[in-house]
């Protein structure tokens, strides 16, 4: 069955889904994106994704291509037309098509593309198996809170991870603090048992999955710290994991080729994976979705 994409008001076969060469997304990476997980036929973290998208658009002064209600109708329609029960929806909004000039065009209609793709259903044993990660310098710009389509440093980092036989790369800043993964948020349980993920600022993208895990942890009475943690703390951590809409809660069992803890998924990580799945199945995603930077 052929895939269907939404491109600027039309549903078209994926193989014939094109945008103009002077779309500013293509020319300047002048746009933003969102990735929603679809879990058992339900969009996860809908409000959070909408709020974060609004934050990214406002930061770049890009207009919504349409109202939020018709926007969600289009998103759901792409999911329906592609028969996605488990998978993801990709949404990209750019400033639109204009003669090439760095400054914003006086008049431009923002452009919207939506695609959806099936993925294997969330599978706890696979997420529990654990992944290897490497650490690399964070060479990105200073507004990581904006979900910009300008992803070259992230792509270079992910490629470096792949070439090292790893699944993800955690980036560290000039203070030797871990910021986040190339497409995920970073978490550790320190040697002293403290659950830690970096606090929200311009230094990270505040993940919808991160927010859901924090809410699920709080609801279960678990304590955590939102603070910067160093590469050294990560190296000495008892447990580590990543969160994202596509990786959910995935255990990290090796960092820079050294085992994390005993080299298997930790107790806290396993608990948070269970809590997270129960939370999104009950609530549909994080409830508080207003802190992006
Ligand atoms: C840099 C970065 N950080 C964090 C995340 C996790 O965000 P979410 O949980 O909303 O998928 C992503 C996801 O793409 C990302 O690209």
PDB file of C-alpha atoms and ligand atoms in Angstrom:
ATOM      1  CA  UNK A   1       0.000   0.000   0.000  1.00  0.00           C
ATOM      2  CA  UNK A   2       1.473   3.355  -1.007  1.00  0.00           C
ATOM      3  CA  UNK A   3       2.191   6.010   1.606  1.00  0.00           C
ATOM      4  CA  UNK A   4       0.366   9.315   1.555  1.00  0.00           C
ATOM      5  CA  UNK A   5       1.904  12.657   2.509  1.00  0.00           C
ATOM      6  CA  UNK A   6       0.258  15.990   3.185  1.00  0.00           C
ATOM      7  CA  UNK A   7       1.935  18.872   1.341  1.00  0.00           C
ATOM      8  CA  UNK A   8       0.537  22.394   1.575  1.00  0.00           C
ATOM      9  CA  UNK A   9      -3.141  21.513   1.546  1.00  0.00           C
ATOM     10  CA  UNK A  10      -3.035  18.313  -0.494  1.00  0.00           C
ATOM     11  CA  UNK A  11      -2.794  14.627   0.223  1.00  0.00           C
ATOM     12  CA  UNK A  12      -0.406  13.162  -2.338  1.00  0.00           C
ATOM     13  CA  UNK A  13       1.382   9.843  -2.876  1.00  0.00           C
ATOM     14  CA  UNK A  14       4.628   9.915  -0.885  1.00  0.00           C
ATOM     15  CA  UNK A  15       6.644   9.239  -4.047  1.00  0.00           C
ATOM     16  CA  UNK A  16       5.219  12.405  -5.628  1.00  0.00           C
ATOM     17  CA  UNK A  17       5.392  14.676  -2.584  1.00  0.00           C
ATOM     18  CA  UNK A  18       7.576  17.669  -3.457  1.00  0.00           C
ATOM     19  CA  UNK A  19       8.236  21.225  -2.337  1.00  0.00           C
ATOM     20  CA  UNK A  20       9.689  24.090  -4.371  1.00  0.00           C
ATOM     21  CA  UNK A  21      13.477  24.540  -4.577  1.00  0.00           C
ATOM     22  CA  UNK A  22      13.128  28.019  -3.087  1.00  0.00           C
ATOM     23  CA  UNK A  23      11.336  26.787   0.011  1.00  0.00           C
ATOM     24  CA  UNK A  24      13.340  28.441   2.784  1.00  0.00           C
ATOM     25  CA  UNK A  25      13.527  25.136   4.607  1.00  0.00           C
ATOM     26  CA  UNK A  26      15.556  23.777   1.714  1.00  0.00           C
ATOM     27  CA  UNK A  27      17.616  26.960   1.259  1.00  0.00           C
ATOM     28  CA  UNK A  28      18.277  28.007   4.870  1.00  0.00           C
ATOM     29  CA  UNK A  29      16.853  25.315   7.189  1.00  0.00           C
ATOM     30  CA  UNK A  30      14.374  28.097   8.024  1.00  0.00           C
ATOM     31  CA  UNK A  31      11.756  25.925   9.679  1.00  0.00           C
ATOM     32  CA  UNK A  32      10.756  23.764  12.597  1.00  0.00           C
ATOM     33  CA  UNK A  33       9.441  20.251  13.091  1.00  0.00           C
ATOM     34  CA  UNK A  34       7.714  17.882  15.482  1.00  0.00           C
ATOM     35  CA  UNK A  35       7.597  14.108  15.784  1.00  0.00           C
ATOM     36  CA  UNK A  36       4.549  12.559  17.463  1.00  0.00           C
ATOM     37  CA  UNK A  37       4.557   8.925  18.538  1.00  0.00           C
ATOM     38  CA  UNK A  38       1.473   6.877  17.673  1.00  0.00           C
ATOM     39  CA  UNK A  39       0.905   4.207  20.315  1.00  0.00           C
ATOM     40  CA  UNK A  40      -1.917   1.706  19.820  1.00  0.00           C
ATOM     41  CA  UNK A  41      -3.712   4.129  17.499  1.00  0.00           C
ATOM     42  CA  UNK A  42      -3.359   7.151  19.781  1.00  0.00           C
ATOM     43  CA  UNK A  43      -1.215  10.258  19.296  1.00  0.00           C
ATOM     44  CA  UNK A  44       1.012  10.629  22.347  1.00  0.00           C
ATOM     45  CA  UNK A  45       1.586  14.004  23.968  1.00  0.00           C
ATOM     46  CA  UNK A  46      -0.631  15.898  21.564  1.00  0.00           C
ATOM     47  CA  UNK A  47      -0.915  19.059  23.681  1.00  0.00           C
ATOM     48  CA  UNK A  48       2.789  19.055  24.463  1.00  0.00           C
ATOM     49  CA  UNK A  49       3.767  18.772  20.808  1.00  0.00           C
ATOM     50  CA  UNK A  50       1.357  21.551  19.885  1.00  0.00           C
ATOM     51  CA  UNK A  51       2.669  23.828  22.640  1.00  0.00           C
ATOM     52  CA  UNK A  52       6.305  23.115  21.777  1.00  0.00           C
ATOM     53  CA  UNK A  53       5.575  23.728  18.098  1.00  0.00           C
ATOM     54  CA  UNK A  54       3.983  27.063  19.022  1.00  0.00           C
ATOM     55  CA  UNK A  55       7.116  27.922  21.022  1.00  0.00           C
ATOM     56  CA  UNK A  56       9.428  27.047  18.095  1.00  0.00           C
ATOM     57  CA  UNK A  57       7.313  28.961  15.571  1.00  0.00           C
ATOM     58  CA  UNK A  58       7.076  32.039  17.784  1.00  0.00           C
ATOM     59  CA  UNK A  59      10.843  32.013  18.423  1.00  0.00           C
ATOM     60  CA  UNK A  60      11.456  32.148  14.663  1.00  0.00           C
ATOM     61  CA  UNK A  61       8.488  34.428  13.865  1.00  0.00           C
ATOM     62  CA  UNK A  62       6.958  31.863  11.524  1.00  0.00           C
ATOM     63  CA  UNK A  63       3.168  31.931  11.213  1.00  0.00           C
ATOM     64  CA  UNK A  64       1.053  28.845  11.807  1.00  0.00           C
ATOM     65  CA  UNK A  65       0.086  27.595   8.341  1.00  0.00           C
ATOM     66  CA  UNK A  66      -3.504  27.163   9.596  1.00  0.00           C
ATOM     67  CA  UNK A  67      -5.497  27.077  12.819  1.00  0.00           C
ATOM     68  CA  UNK A  68      -4.619  24.414  15.396  1.00  0.00           C
ATOM     69  CA  UNK A  69      -7.889  22.562  14.913  1.00  0.00           C
ATOM     70  CA  UNK A  70      -7.601  22.045  11.116  1.00  0.00           C
ATOM     71  CA  UNK A  71      -3.926  21.348  11.693  1.00  0.00           C
ATOM     72  CA  UNK A  72      -4.773  18.429  14.006  1.00  0.00           C
ATOM     73  CA  UNK A  73      -7.403  17.241  11.520  1.00  0.00           C
ATOM     74  CA  UNK A  74      -4.658  17.026   8.871  1.00  0.00           C
ATOM     75  CA  UNK A  75      -2.282  15.249  11.254  1.00  0.00           C
ATOM     76  CA  UNK A  76      -4.930  12.650  12.147  1.00  0.00           C
ATOM     77  CA  UNK A  77      -5.894  12.255   8.505  1.00  0.00           C
ATOM     78  CA  UNK A  78      -2.301  11.441   7.518  1.00  0.00           C
ATOM     79  CA  UNK A  79      -2.189   8.834  10.301  1.00  0.00           C
ATOM     80  CA  UNK A  80      -5.482   7.366   9.067  1.00  0.00           C
ATOM     81  CA  UNK A  81      -4.552   7.315   5.397  1.00  0.00           C
ATOM     82  CA  UNK A  82      -1.275   5.558   6.170  1.00  0.00           C
ATOM     83  CA  UNK A  83      -2.958   3.013   8.476  1.00  0.00           C
ATOM     84  CA  UNK A  84      -0.508   3.777  11.277  1.00  0.00           C
ATOM     85  CA  UNK A  85      -1.446   2.111  14.563  1.00  0.00           C
ATOM     86  CA  UNK A  86       2.071   2.168  15.961  1.00  0.00           C
ATOM     87  CA  UNK A  87       4.630   4.520  14.533  1.00  0.00           C
ATOM     88  CA  UNK A  88       5.278   8.189  14.157  1.00  0.00           C
ATOM     89  CA  UNK A  89       4.031  11.352  12.490  1.00  0.00           C
ATOM     90  CA  UNK A  90       6.526  13.880  11.185  1.00  0.00           C
ATOM     91  CA  UNK A  91       5.459  17.515  10.845  1.00  0.00           C
ATOM     92  CA  UNK A  92       7.545  20.224   9.258  1.00  0.00           C
ATOM     93  CA  UNK A  93       6.668  23.899   8.970  1.00  0.00           C
ATOM     94  CA  UNK A  94       8.947  26.249   7.071  1.00  0.00           C
ATOM     95  CA  UNK A  95       8.720  29.973   6.420  1.00  0.00           C
ATOM     96  CA  UNK A  96       7.681  29.119   2.871  1.00  0.00           C
ATOM     97  CA  UNK A  97       8.807  29.844  -0.663  1.00  0.00           C
ATOM     98  CA  UNK A  98      10.486  33.157  -1.515  1.00  0.00           C
ATOM     99  CA  UNK A  99      13.282  34.548  -3.668  1.00  0.00           C
ATOM    100  CA  UNK A 100      16.563  33.632  -1.999  1.00  0.00           C
ATOM    101  CA  UNK A 101      17.530  36.358   0.461  1.00  0.00           C
ATOM    102  CA  UNK A 102      18.723  35.832   4.023  1.00  0.00           C
ATOM    103  CA  UNK A 103      16.322  38.343   5.598  1.00  0.00           C
ATOM    104  CA  UNK A 104      12.686  37.347   6.010  1.00  0.00           C
ATOM    105  CA  UNK A 105      10.530  37.935   2.924  1.00  0.00           C
ATOM    106  CA  UNK A 106       7.916  40.706   3.252  1.00  0.00           C
ATOM    107  CA  UNK A 107       5.226  38.232   2.228  1.00  0.00           C
ATOM    108  CA  UNK A 108       5.456  34.510   2.523  1.00  0.00           C
ATOM    109  CA  UNK A 109       3.023  31.718   3.314  1.00  0.00           C
ATOM    110  CA  UNK A 110       4.416  29.180   5.703  1.00  0.00           C
ATOM    111  CA  UNK A 111       4.629  25.676   4.251  1.00  0.00           C
ATOM    112  CA  UNK A 112       3.383  22.511   5.952  1.00  0.00           C
ATOM    113  CA  UNK A 113       4.424  18.936   5.265  1.00  0.00           C
ATOM    114  CA  UNK A 114       3.109  15.935   7.227  1.00  0.00           C
ATOM    115  CA  UNK A 115       4.190  12.330   6.813  1.00  0.00           C
ATOM    116  CA  UNK A 116       3.522   9.218   8.881  1.00  0.00           C
ATOM    117  CA  UNK A 117       5.235   5.900   9.097  1.00  0.00           C
ATOM    118  CA  UNK A 118       4.588   2.558  10.764  1.00  0.00           C
ATOM    119  CA  UNK A 119       7.055   1.328  13.376  1.00  0.00           C
ATOM    120  CA  UNK A 120       7.140  -1.752  15.585  1.00  0.00           C
ATOM    121  CA  UNK A 121       4.913  -1.342  18.637  1.00  0.00           C
ATOM    122  CA  UNK A 122       6.568  -0.275  21.887  1.00  0.00           C
ATOM    123  CA  UNK A 123       8.216  -3.457  23.156  1.00  0.00           C
ATOM    124  CA  UNK A 124       9.537  -3.392  26.705  1.00  0.00           C
ATOM    125  CA  UNK A 125      12.019  -6.309  26.332  1.00  0.00           C
ATOM    126  CA  UNK A 126      13.691  -4.550  23.381  1.00  0.00           C
ATOM    127  CA  UNK A 127      13.863  -1.228  25.236  1.00  0.00           C
ATOM    128  CA  UNK A 128      15.279  -3.050  28.273  1.00  0.00           C
ATOM    129  CA  UNK A 129      18.062  -4.758  26.341  1.00  0.00           C
ATOM    130  CA  UNK A 130      20.214  -1.667  26.467  1.00  0.00           C
ATOM    131  CA  UNK A 131      22.207   0.375  24.013  1.00  0.00           C
ATOM    132  CA  UNK A 132      25.740   1.701  23.705  1.00  0.00           C
ATOM    133  CA  UNK A 133      26.333   5.402  23.566  1.00  0.00           C
ATOM    134  CA  UNK A 134      29.383   7.563  22.997  1.00  0.00           C
ATOM    135  CA  UNK A 135      30.046  11.112  24.224  1.00  0.00           C
ATOM    136  CA  UNK A 136      30.992  13.888  21.810  1.00  0.00           C
ATOM    137  CA  UNK A 137      31.419  17.688  21.995  1.00  0.00           C
ATOM    138  CA  UNK A 138      28.202  19.676  21.613  1.00  0.00           C
ATOM    139  CA  UNK A 139      28.887  21.886  18.578  1.00  0.00           C
ATOM    140  CA  UNK A 140      25.314  23.208  18.163  1.00  0.00           C
ATOM    141  CA  UNK A 141      23.982  26.767  18.304  1.00  0.00           C
ATOM    142  CA  UNK A 142      22.685  28.439  21.469  1.00  0.00           C
ATOM    143  CA  UNK A 143      18.924  27.869  20.991  1.00  0.00           C
ATOM    144  CA  UNK A 144      18.499  24.113  21.363  1.00  0.00           C
ATOM    145  CA  UNK A 145      15.040  24.717  22.877  1.00  0.00           C
ATOM    146  CA  UNK A 146      13.786  25.476  19.349  1.00  0.00           C
ATOM    147  CA  UNK A 147      12.991  22.296  17.425  1.00  0.00           C
ATOM    148  CA  UNK A 148      14.727  23.620  14.336  1.00  0.00           C
ATOM    149  CA  UNK A 149      15.147  21.560  11.164  1.00  0.00           C
ATOM    150  CA  UNK A 150      18.768  22.727  11.147  1.00  0.00           C
ATOM    151  CA  UNK A 151      20.106  19.388  12.387  1.00  0.00           C
ATOM    152  CA  UNK A 152      23.552  19.044  10.858  1.00  0.00           C
ATOM    153  CA  UNK A 153      25.482  18.746  14.170  1.00  0.00           C
ATOM    154  CA  UNK A 154      22.932  16.155  15.326  1.00  0.00           C
ATOM    155  CA  UNK A 155      23.336  14.211  12.069  1.00  0.00           C
ATOM    156  CA  UNK A 156      27.138  14.306  12.345  1.00  0.00           C
ATOM    157  CA  UNK A 157      26.903  13.100  15.944  1.00  0.00           C
ATOM    158  CA  UNK A 158      24.504  10.268  15.108  1.00  0.00           C
ATOM    159  CA  UNK A 159      26.762   9.183  12.245  1.00  0.00           C
ATOM    160  CA  UNK A 160      29.795   9.240  14.548  1.00  0.00           C
ATOM    161  CA  UNK A 161      27.847   7.047  16.984  1.00  0.00           C
ATOM    162  CA  UNK A 162      26.937   4.587  14.227  1.00  0.00           C
ATOM    163  CA  UNK A 163      30.524   4.378  13.033  1.00  0.00           C
ATOM    164  CA  UNK A 164      31.544   3.608  16.628  1.00  0.00           C
ATOM    165  CA  UNK A 165      28.934   0.843  16.815  1.00  0.00           C
ATOM    166  CA  UNK A 166      26.763   2.900  19.173  1.00  0.00           C
ATOM    167  CA  UNK A 167      23.063   3.789  19.045  1.00  0.00           C
ATOM    168  CA  UNK A 168      23.280   7.376  20.244  1.00  0.00           C
ATOM    169  CA  UNK A 169      25.785  10.106  21.123  1.00  0.00           C
ATOM    170  CA  UNK A 170      25.469  12.243  24.235  1.00  0.00           C
ATOM    171  CA  UNK A 171      26.825  15.728  23.715  1.00  0.00           C
ATOM    172  CA  UNK A 172      28.878  17.620  26.310  1.00  0.00           C
ATOM    173  CA  UNK A 173      29.396  21.374  26.520  1.00  0.00           C
ATOM    174  CA  UNK A 174      32.491  23.417  27.327  1.00  0.00           C
ATOM    175  CA  UNK A 175      31.932  22.833  31.059  1.00  0.00           C
ATOM    176  CA  UNK A 176      32.057  19.076  30.398  1.00  0.00           C
ATOM    177  CA  UNK A 177      28.346  18.742  31.223  1.00  0.00           C
ATOM    178  CA  UNK A 178      26.127  16.392  29.249  1.00  0.00           C
ATOM    179  CA  UNK A 179      23.446  18.389  27.466  1.00  0.00           C
ATOM    180  CA  UNK A 180      21.416  15.697  25.661  1.00  0.00           C
ATOM    181  CA  UNK A 181      21.521  13.070  22.937  1.00  0.00           C
ATOM    182  CA  UNK A 182      21.480  13.902  19.221  1.00  0.00           C
ATOM    183  CA  UNK A 183      17.790  12.967  19.116  1.00  0.00           C
ATOM    184  CA  UNK A 184      16.915  12.189  22.733  1.00  0.00           C
ATOM    185  CA  UNK A 185      17.186  13.467  26.298  1.00  0.00           C
ATOM    186  CA  UNK A 186      19.822  12.059  28.640  1.00  0.00           C
ATOM    187  CA  UNK A 187      19.224  10.653  32.126  1.00  0.00           C
ATOM    188  CA  UNK A 188      21.361   9.013  34.784  1.00  0.00           C
ATOM    189  CA  UNK A 189      20.991   7.492  38.206  1.00  0.00           C
ATOM    190  CA  UNK A 190      24.149   8.684  39.983  1.00  0.00           C
ATOM    191  CA  UNK A 191      26.451   6.502  42.026  1.00  0.00           C
ATOM    192  CA  UNK A 192      24.501   7.851  45.077  1.00  0.00           C
ATOM    193  CA  UNK A 193      21.157   6.829  43.602  1.00  0.00           C
ATOM    194  CA  UNK A 194      19.938  10.268  42.491  1.00  0.00           C
ATOM    195  CA  UNK A 195      17.755  10.307  39.375  1.00  0.00           C
ATOM    196  CA  UNK A 196      18.976  13.203  37.239  1.00  0.00           C
ATOM    197  CA  UNK A 197      18.144  14.820  33.926  1.00  0.00           C
ATOM    198  CA  UNK A 198      19.319  18.207  32.748  1.00  0.00           C
ATOM    199  CA  UNK A 199      17.111  21.177  33.612  1.00  0.00           C
ATOM    200  CA  UNK A 200      15.235  23.070  30.916  1.00  0.00           C
ATOM    201  CA  UNK A 201      16.964  26.083  29.358  1.00  0.00           C
ATOM    202  CA  UNK A 202      18.197  27.088  25.921  1.00  0.00           C
ATOM    203  CA  UNK A 203      20.706  24.193  26.243  1.00  0.00           C
ATOM    204  CA  UNK A 204      18.317  21.317  25.522  1.00  0.00           C
ATOM    205  CA  UNK A 205      15.122  20.449  23.742  1.00  0.00           C
ATOM    206  CA  UNK A 206      12.536  19.733  26.430  1.00  0.00           C
ATOM    207  CA  UNK A 207      11.306  16.328  25.307  1.00  0.00           C
ATOM    208  CA  UNK A 208       7.655  15.378  25.476  1.00  0.00           C
ATOM    209  CA  UNK A 209       8.812  11.947  26.648  1.00  0.00           C
ATOM    210  CA  UNK A 210      11.069  13.604  29.249  1.00  0.00           C
ATOM    211  CA  UNK A 211       8.061  15.526  30.587  1.00  0.00           C
ATOM    212  CA  UNK A 212       5.896  12.399  30.691  1.00  0.00           C
ATOM    213  CA  UNK A 213       8.597  10.456  32.561  1.00  0.00           C
ATOM    214  CA  UNK A 214       9.006  13.293  35.094  1.00  0.00           C
ATOM    215  CA  UNK A 215       5.247  13.395  35.668  1.00  0.00           C
ATOM    216  CA  UNK A 216       5.015   9.619  35.933  1.00  0.00           C
ATOM    217  CA  UNK A 217       7.925   9.582  38.413  1.00  0.00           C
ATOM    218  CA  UNK A 218       6.357  12.360  40.524  1.00  0.00           C
ATOM    219  CA  UNK A 219       2.982  10.609  40.520  1.00  0.00           C
ATOM    220  CA  UNK A 220       4.679   7.450  41.805  1.00  0.00           C
ATOM    221  CA  UNK A 221       6.373   9.422  44.602  1.00  0.00           C
ATOM    222  CA  UNK A 222       9.895   9.111  43.132  1.00  0.00           C
ATOM    223  CA  UNK A 223      12.302  11.985  43.661  1.00  0.00           C
ATOM    224  CA  UNK A 224      14.483  13.397  40.919  1.00  0.00           C
ATOM    225  CA  UNK A 225      16.738  16.349  40.195  1.00  0.00           C
ATOM    226  CA  UNK A 226      16.561  18.508  37.112  1.00  0.00           C
ATOM    227  CA  UNK A 227      20.154  19.740  36.959  1.00  0.00           C
ATOM    228  CA  UNK A 228      23.269  19.645  34.846  1.00  0.00           C
ATOM    229  CA  UNK A 229      25.414  16.529  35.265  1.00  0.00           C
ATOM    230  CA  UNK A 230      28.994  16.048  34.179  1.00  0.00           C
ATOM    231  CA  UNK A 231      30.549  13.557  31.823  1.00  0.00           C
ATOM    232  CA  UNK A 232      32.370  12.165  34.866  1.00  0.00           C
ATOM    233  CA  UNK A 233      29.055  11.592  36.707  1.00  0.00           C
ATOM    234  CA  UNK A 234      27.720   9.842  33.629  1.00  0.00           C
ATOM    235  CA  UNK A 235      30.819   7.628  33.496  1.00  0.00           C
ATOM    236  CA  UNK A 236      30.327   6.700  37.172  1.00  0.00           C
ATOM    237  CA  UNK A 237      26.522   6.377  36.994  1.00  0.00           C
ATOM    238  CA  UNK A 238      24.710   3.312  38.322  1.00  0.00           C
ATOM    239  CA  UNK A 239      22.122   3.563  35.562  1.00  0.00           C
ATOM    240  CA  UNK A 240      21.519   5.563  32.418  1.00  0.00           C
ATOM    241  CA  UNK A 241      18.802   5.847  29.828  1.00  0.00           C
ATOM    242  CA  UNK A 242      17.501   8.008  27.008  1.00  0.00           C
ATOM    243  CA  UNK A 243      14.006   9.278  26.312  1.00  0.00           C
ATOM    244  CA  UNK A 244      12.383  10.320  23.032  1.00  0.00           C
ATOM    245  CA  UNK A 245       9.156   9.844  21.137  1.00  0.00           C
ATOM    246  CA  UNK A 246      10.738   7.068  19.068  1.00  0.00           C
ATOM    247  CA  UNK A 247      12.942   5.466  21.752  1.00  0.00           C
ATOM    248  CA  UNK A 248      10.454   5.915  24.647  1.00  0.00           C
ATOM    249  CA  UNK A 249      12.570   4.959  27.689  1.00  0.00           C
ATOM    250  CA  UNK A 250      15.603   3.043  26.480  1.00  0.00           C
ATOM    251  CA  UNK A 251      18.263   1.697  28.813  1.00  0.00           C
ATOM    252  CA  UNK A 252      21.887   2.715  28.227  1.00  0.00           C
ATOM    253  CA  UNK A 253      24.202  -0.100  29.250  1.00  0.00           C
ATOM    254  CA  UNK A 254      27.552   1.162  27.897  1.00  0.00           C
ATOM    255  CA  UNK A 255      28.979   4.675  27.747  1.00  0.00           C
ATOM    256  CA  UNK A 256      32.184   5.218  25.758  1.00  0.00           C
ATOM    257  CA  UNK A 257      32.762   1.464  25.749  1.00  0.00           C
ATOM    258  CA  UNK A 258      32.579   1.038  29.534  1.00  0.00           C
ATOM    259  CA  UNK A 259      29.641  -0.734  31.214  1.00  0.00           C
ATOM    260  CA  UNK A 260      27.063   1.324  33.116  1.00  0.00           C
ATOM    261  CA  UNK A 261      26.566  -0.331  36.511  1.00  0.00           C
ATOM    262  CA  UNK A 262      26.525  -4.083  35.974  1.00  0.00           C
ATOM    263  CA  UNK A 263      26.011  -3.630  32.210  1.00  0.00           C
ATOM    264  CA  UNK A 264      22.295  -4.471  32.356  1.00  0.00           C
ATOM    265  CA  UNK A 265      19.176  -2.343  32.624  1.00  0.00           C
ATOM    266  CA  UNK A 266      18.985  -0.845  36.121  1.00  0.00           C
ATOM    267  CA  UNK A 267      16.142  -1.164  38.617  1.00  0.00           C
ATOM    268  CA  UNK A 268      15.104   2.504  38.394  1.00  0.00           C
ATOM    269  CA  UNK A 269      15.177   2.475  34.582  1.00  0.00           C
ATOM    270  CA  UNK A 270      12.999  -0.637  34.449  1.00  0.00           C
ATOM    271  CA  UNK A 271      10.568   0.952  36.905  1.00  0.00           C
ATOM    272  CA  UNK A 272      10.411   4.207  34.935  1.00  0.00           C
ATOM    273  CA  UNK A 273       9.789   2.329  31.696  1.00  0.00           C
ATOM    274  CA  UNK A 274       6.784   0.623  33.335  1.00  0.00           C
ATOM    275  CA  UNK A 275       5.570   3.885  34.876  1.00  0.00           C
ATOM    276  CA  UNK A 276       5.972   5.751  31.589  1.00  0.00           C
ATOM    277  CA  UNK A 277       3.983   3.203  29.577  1.00  0.00           C
ATOM    278  CA  UNK A 278       1.204   3.133  32.183  1.00  0.00           C
ATOM    279  CA  UNK A 279       1.181   6.954  32.296  1.00  0.00           C
ATOM    280  CA  UNK A 280       0.863   7.530  28.552  1.00  0.00           C
ATOM    281  CA  UNK A 281      -1.763   4.802  28.314  1.00  0.00           C
ATOM    282  CA  UNK A 282      -3.782   6.489  31.041  1.00  0.00           C
ATOM    283  CA  UNK A 283      -3.150  10.195  30.360  1.00  0.00           C
ATOM    284  CA  UNK A 284      -2.058  10.218  26.711  1.00  0.00           C
ATOM    285  CA  UNK A 285       1.130  12.139  27.522  1.00  0.00           C
ATOM    286  CA  UNK A 286       2.394  14.846  29.832  1.00  0.00           C
ATOM    287  CA  UNK A 287      -0.248  17.110  31.345  1.00  0.00           C
ATOM    288  CA  UNK A 288       1.876  20.180  32.095  1.00  0.00           C
ATOM    289  CA  UNK A 289       3.298  21.434  28.822  1.00  0.00           C
ATOM    290  CA  UNK A 290       4.287  25.062  29.215  1.00  0.00           C
ATOM    291  CA  UNK A 291       8.033  25.114  29.907  1.00  0.00           C
ATOM    292  CA  UNK A 292      10.252  25.148  26.849  1.00  0.00           C
ATOM    293  CA  UNK A 293      13.235  27.314  27.726  1.00  0.00           C
TER     294      UNK A 293
HETATM  295  C1  LIG B   1      17.857  16.977  20.406  1.00  0.00           C
HETATM  296  C2  LIG B   1      16.667  16.256  20.945  1.00  0.00           C
HETATM  297  N1  LIG B   1      16.485  16.202  22.276  1.00  0.00           N
HETATM  298  C3  LIG B   1      15.440  15.552  22.810  1.00  0.00           C
HETATM  299  C4  LIG B   1      14.517  14.884  22.010  1.00  0.00           C
HETATM  300  C5  LIG B   1      13.369  14.148  22.648  1.00  0.00           C
HETATM  301  O1  LIG B   1      12.161  14.816  22.435  1.00  0.00           O
HETATM  302  P1  LIG B   1      10.757  14.039  22.440  1.00  0.00           P
HETATM  303  O2  LIG B   1      10.684  13.273  23.707  1.00  0.00           O
HETATM  304  O3  LIG B   1       9.764  15.130  22.357  1.00  0.00           O
HETATM  305  O4  LIG B   1      10.766  13.142  21.235  1.00  0.00           O
HETATM  306  C6  LIG B   1      14.660  14.929  20.624  1.00  0.00           C
HETATM  307  C7  LIG B   1      13.700  14.265  19.767  1.00  0.00           C
HETATM  308  O5  LIG B   1      13.744  14.333  18.576  1.00  0.00           O
HETATM  309  C8  LIG B   1      15.753  15.636  20.068  1.00  0.00           C
HETATM  310  O6  LIG B   1      15.928  15.712  18.748  1.00  0.00           O
END
